[in-house]
mmCIF file of C-alpha atoms and ligand atoms in Angstrom:
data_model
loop_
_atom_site.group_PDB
_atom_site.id
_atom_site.type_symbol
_atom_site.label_atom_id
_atom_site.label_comp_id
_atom_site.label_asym_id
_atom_site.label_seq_id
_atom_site.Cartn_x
_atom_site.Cartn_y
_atom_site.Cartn_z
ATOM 1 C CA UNK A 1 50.097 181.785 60.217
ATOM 2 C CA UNK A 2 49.430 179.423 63.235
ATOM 3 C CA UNK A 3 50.524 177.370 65.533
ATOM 4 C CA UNK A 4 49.198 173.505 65.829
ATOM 5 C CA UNK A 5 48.130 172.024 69.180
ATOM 6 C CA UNK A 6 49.657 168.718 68.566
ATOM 7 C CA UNK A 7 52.972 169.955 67.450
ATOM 8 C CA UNK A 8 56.027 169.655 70.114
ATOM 9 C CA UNK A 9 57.817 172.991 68.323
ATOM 10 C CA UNK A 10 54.449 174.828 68.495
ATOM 11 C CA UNK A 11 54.244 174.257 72.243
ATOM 12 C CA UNK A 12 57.818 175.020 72.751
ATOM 13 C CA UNK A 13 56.986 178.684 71.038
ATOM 14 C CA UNK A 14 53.415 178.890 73.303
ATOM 15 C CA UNK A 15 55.995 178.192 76.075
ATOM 16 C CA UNK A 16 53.532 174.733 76.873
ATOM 17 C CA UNK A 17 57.222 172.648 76.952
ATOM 18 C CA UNK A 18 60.368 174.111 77.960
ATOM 19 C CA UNK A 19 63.436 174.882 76.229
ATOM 20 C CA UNK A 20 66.820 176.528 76.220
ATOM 21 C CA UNK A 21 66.857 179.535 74.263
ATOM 22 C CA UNK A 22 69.010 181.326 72.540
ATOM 23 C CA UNK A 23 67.157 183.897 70.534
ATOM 24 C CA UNK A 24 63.760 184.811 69.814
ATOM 25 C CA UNK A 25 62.534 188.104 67.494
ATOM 26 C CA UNK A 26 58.966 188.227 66.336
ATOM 27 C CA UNK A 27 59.781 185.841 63.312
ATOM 28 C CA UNK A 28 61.930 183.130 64.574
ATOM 29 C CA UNK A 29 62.639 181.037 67.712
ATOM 30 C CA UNK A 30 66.307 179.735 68.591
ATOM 31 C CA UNK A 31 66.888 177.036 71.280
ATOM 32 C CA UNK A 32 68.913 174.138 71.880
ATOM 33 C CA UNK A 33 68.719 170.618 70.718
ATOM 34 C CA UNK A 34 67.107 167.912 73.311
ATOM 35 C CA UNK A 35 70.101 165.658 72.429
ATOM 36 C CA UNK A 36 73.153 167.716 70.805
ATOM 37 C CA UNK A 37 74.760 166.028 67.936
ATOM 38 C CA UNK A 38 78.239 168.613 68.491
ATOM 39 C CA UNK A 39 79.302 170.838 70.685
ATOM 40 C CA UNK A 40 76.976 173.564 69.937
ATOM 41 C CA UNK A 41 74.093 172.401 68.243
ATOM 42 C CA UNK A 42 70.502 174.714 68.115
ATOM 43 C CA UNK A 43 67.691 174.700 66.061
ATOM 44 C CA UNK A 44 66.102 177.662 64.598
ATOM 45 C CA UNK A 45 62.356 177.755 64.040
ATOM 46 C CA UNK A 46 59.391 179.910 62.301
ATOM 47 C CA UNK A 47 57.202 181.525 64.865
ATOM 48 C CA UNK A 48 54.207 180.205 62.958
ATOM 49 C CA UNK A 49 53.359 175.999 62.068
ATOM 50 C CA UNK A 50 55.026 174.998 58.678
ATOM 51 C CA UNK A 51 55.683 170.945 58.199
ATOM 52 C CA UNK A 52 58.499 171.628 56.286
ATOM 53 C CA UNK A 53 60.870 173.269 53.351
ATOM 54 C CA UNK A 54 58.793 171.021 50.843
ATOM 55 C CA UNK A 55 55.241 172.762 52.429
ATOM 56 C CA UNK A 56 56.489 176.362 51.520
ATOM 57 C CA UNK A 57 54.829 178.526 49.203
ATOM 58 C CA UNK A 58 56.961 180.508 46.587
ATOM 59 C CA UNK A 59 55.421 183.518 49.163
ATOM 60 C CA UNK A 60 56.641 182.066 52.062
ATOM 61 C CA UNK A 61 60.385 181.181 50.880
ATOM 62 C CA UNK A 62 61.439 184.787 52.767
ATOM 63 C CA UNK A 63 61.312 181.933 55.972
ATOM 64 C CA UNK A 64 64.159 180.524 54.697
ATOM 65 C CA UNK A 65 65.772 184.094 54.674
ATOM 66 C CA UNK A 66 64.258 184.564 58.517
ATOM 67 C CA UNK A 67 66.197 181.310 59.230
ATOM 68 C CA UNK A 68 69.392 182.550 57.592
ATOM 69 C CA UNK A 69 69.314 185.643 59.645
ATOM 70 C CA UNK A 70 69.120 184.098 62.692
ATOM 71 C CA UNK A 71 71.768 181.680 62.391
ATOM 72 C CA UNK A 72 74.474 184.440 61.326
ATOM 73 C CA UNK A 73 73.308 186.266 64.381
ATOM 74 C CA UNK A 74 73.739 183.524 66.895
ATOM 75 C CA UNK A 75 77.070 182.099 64.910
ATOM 76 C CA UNK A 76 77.839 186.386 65.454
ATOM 77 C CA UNK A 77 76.767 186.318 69.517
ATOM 78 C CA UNK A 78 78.395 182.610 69.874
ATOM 79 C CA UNK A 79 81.500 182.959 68.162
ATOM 80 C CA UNK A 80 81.692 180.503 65.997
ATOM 81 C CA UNK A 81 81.159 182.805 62.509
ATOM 82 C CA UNK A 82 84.312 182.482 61.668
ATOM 83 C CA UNK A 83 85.562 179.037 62.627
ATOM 84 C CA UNK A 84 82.743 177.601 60.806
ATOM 85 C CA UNK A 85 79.152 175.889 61.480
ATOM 86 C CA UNK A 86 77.009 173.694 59.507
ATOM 87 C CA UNK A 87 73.100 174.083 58.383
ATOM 88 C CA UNK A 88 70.877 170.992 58.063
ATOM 89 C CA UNK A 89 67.593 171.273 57.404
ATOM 90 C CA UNK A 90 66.058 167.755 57.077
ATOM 91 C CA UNK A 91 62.568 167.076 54.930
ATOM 92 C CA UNK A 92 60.728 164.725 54.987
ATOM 93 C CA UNK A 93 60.609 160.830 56.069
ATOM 94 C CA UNK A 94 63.249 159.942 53.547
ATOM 95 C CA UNK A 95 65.181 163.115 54.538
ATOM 96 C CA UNK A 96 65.360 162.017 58.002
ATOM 97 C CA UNK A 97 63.004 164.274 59.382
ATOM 98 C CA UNK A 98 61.369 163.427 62.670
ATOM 99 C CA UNK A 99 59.948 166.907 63.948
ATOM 100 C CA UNK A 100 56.999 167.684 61.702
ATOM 101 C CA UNK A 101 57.919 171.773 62.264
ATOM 102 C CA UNK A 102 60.448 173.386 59.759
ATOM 103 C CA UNK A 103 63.152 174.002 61.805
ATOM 104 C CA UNK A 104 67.224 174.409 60.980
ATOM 105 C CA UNK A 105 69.882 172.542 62.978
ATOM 106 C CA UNK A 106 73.117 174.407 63.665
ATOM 107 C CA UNK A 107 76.319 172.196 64.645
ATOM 108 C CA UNK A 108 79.324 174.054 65.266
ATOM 109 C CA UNK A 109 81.719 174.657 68.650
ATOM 110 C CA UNK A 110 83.650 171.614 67.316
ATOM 111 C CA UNK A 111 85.235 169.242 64.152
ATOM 112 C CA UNK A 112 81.705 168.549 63.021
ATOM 113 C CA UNK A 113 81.343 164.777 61.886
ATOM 114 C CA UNK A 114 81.007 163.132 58.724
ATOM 115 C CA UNK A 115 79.914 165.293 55.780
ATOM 116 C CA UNK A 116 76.760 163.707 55.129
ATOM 117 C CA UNK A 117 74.334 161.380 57.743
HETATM 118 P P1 LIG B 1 64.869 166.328 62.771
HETATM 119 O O1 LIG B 1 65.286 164.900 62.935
HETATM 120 O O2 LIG B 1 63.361 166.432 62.597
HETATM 121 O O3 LIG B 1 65.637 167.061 61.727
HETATM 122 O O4 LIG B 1 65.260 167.045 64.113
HETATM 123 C C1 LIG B 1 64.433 167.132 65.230
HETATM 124 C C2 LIG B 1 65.316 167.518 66.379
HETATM 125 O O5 LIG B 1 64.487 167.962 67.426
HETATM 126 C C3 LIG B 1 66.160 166.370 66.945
HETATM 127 O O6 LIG B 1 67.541 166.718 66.836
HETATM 128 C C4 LIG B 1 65.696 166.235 68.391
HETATM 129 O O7 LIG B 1 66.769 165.980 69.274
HETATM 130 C C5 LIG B 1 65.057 167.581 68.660
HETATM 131 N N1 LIG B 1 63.979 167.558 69.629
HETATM 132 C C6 LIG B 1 62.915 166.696 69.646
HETATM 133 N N2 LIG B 1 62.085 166.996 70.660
HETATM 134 C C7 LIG B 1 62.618 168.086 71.288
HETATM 135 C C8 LIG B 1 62.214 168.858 72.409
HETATM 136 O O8 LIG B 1 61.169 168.628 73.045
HETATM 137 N N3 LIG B 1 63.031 169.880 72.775
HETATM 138 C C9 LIG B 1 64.173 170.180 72.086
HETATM 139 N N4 LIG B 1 64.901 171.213 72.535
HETATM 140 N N5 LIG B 1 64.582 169.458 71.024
HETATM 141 C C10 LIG B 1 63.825 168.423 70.633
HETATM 142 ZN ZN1 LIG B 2 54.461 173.425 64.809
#
């Protein structure tokens, strides 16, 4: 449970690079996307350095669960719980994946785009 020096999420958690946020408990950090892809659009990221879904332990899947949690609470605080959202959590290179941090996207406030890519 650590963060990593060279990682841009872990320094947005250590506060080293700013960032919008949206909500923080003592498991999981919420702030917007750099360059939002809808409306709304936030990612939602462990408090501790993970590459990705494909790097968790069968332990450590309760992340996932932290992640969850976080998003129904912002969808809850934003308003959008109802009118819908999407989750996208990308892995790996072929998965599209360019921030080596597990992190979740939320896209909502609008008619998010195509289904898929
Ligand atoms: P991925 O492609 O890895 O699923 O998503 C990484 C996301 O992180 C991208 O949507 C990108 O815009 C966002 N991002 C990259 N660097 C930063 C940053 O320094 N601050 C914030 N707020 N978002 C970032
Ligand atoms: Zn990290």
């Amino acid at each position: 449970m650590s963060l990593q020096p060279d990682c841009i999420f872990c320094k947005i958690i250590k506060g080293e690079i700013p960032s919008q946020k949206i909500l923080e408990n003592e498991k999981v950090l919420a702030f917007r996307d750099l360059h939002p892809q809808a409306k709304e659009h936030i990612l939602v990221i462990p408090k501790f350095h993970i590459t990705s879904v494909a790097h968790l332990e069968k332990s450590e899947m309760a992340v996932m669960e932290d992640l969850y949690r976080a998003t129904l609470e912002i969808a809850d605080k934003m308003g959008f719980r109802n009118t819908g959202f999407r989750t996208v959590v990308n892995t790996g290179q072929e998965g599209g994946q360019t921030v080596f941090h597990l992190h979740m996207h939320i896209l909502a406030g609008s008619q998010v785009g195509p289904r898929f890519g």
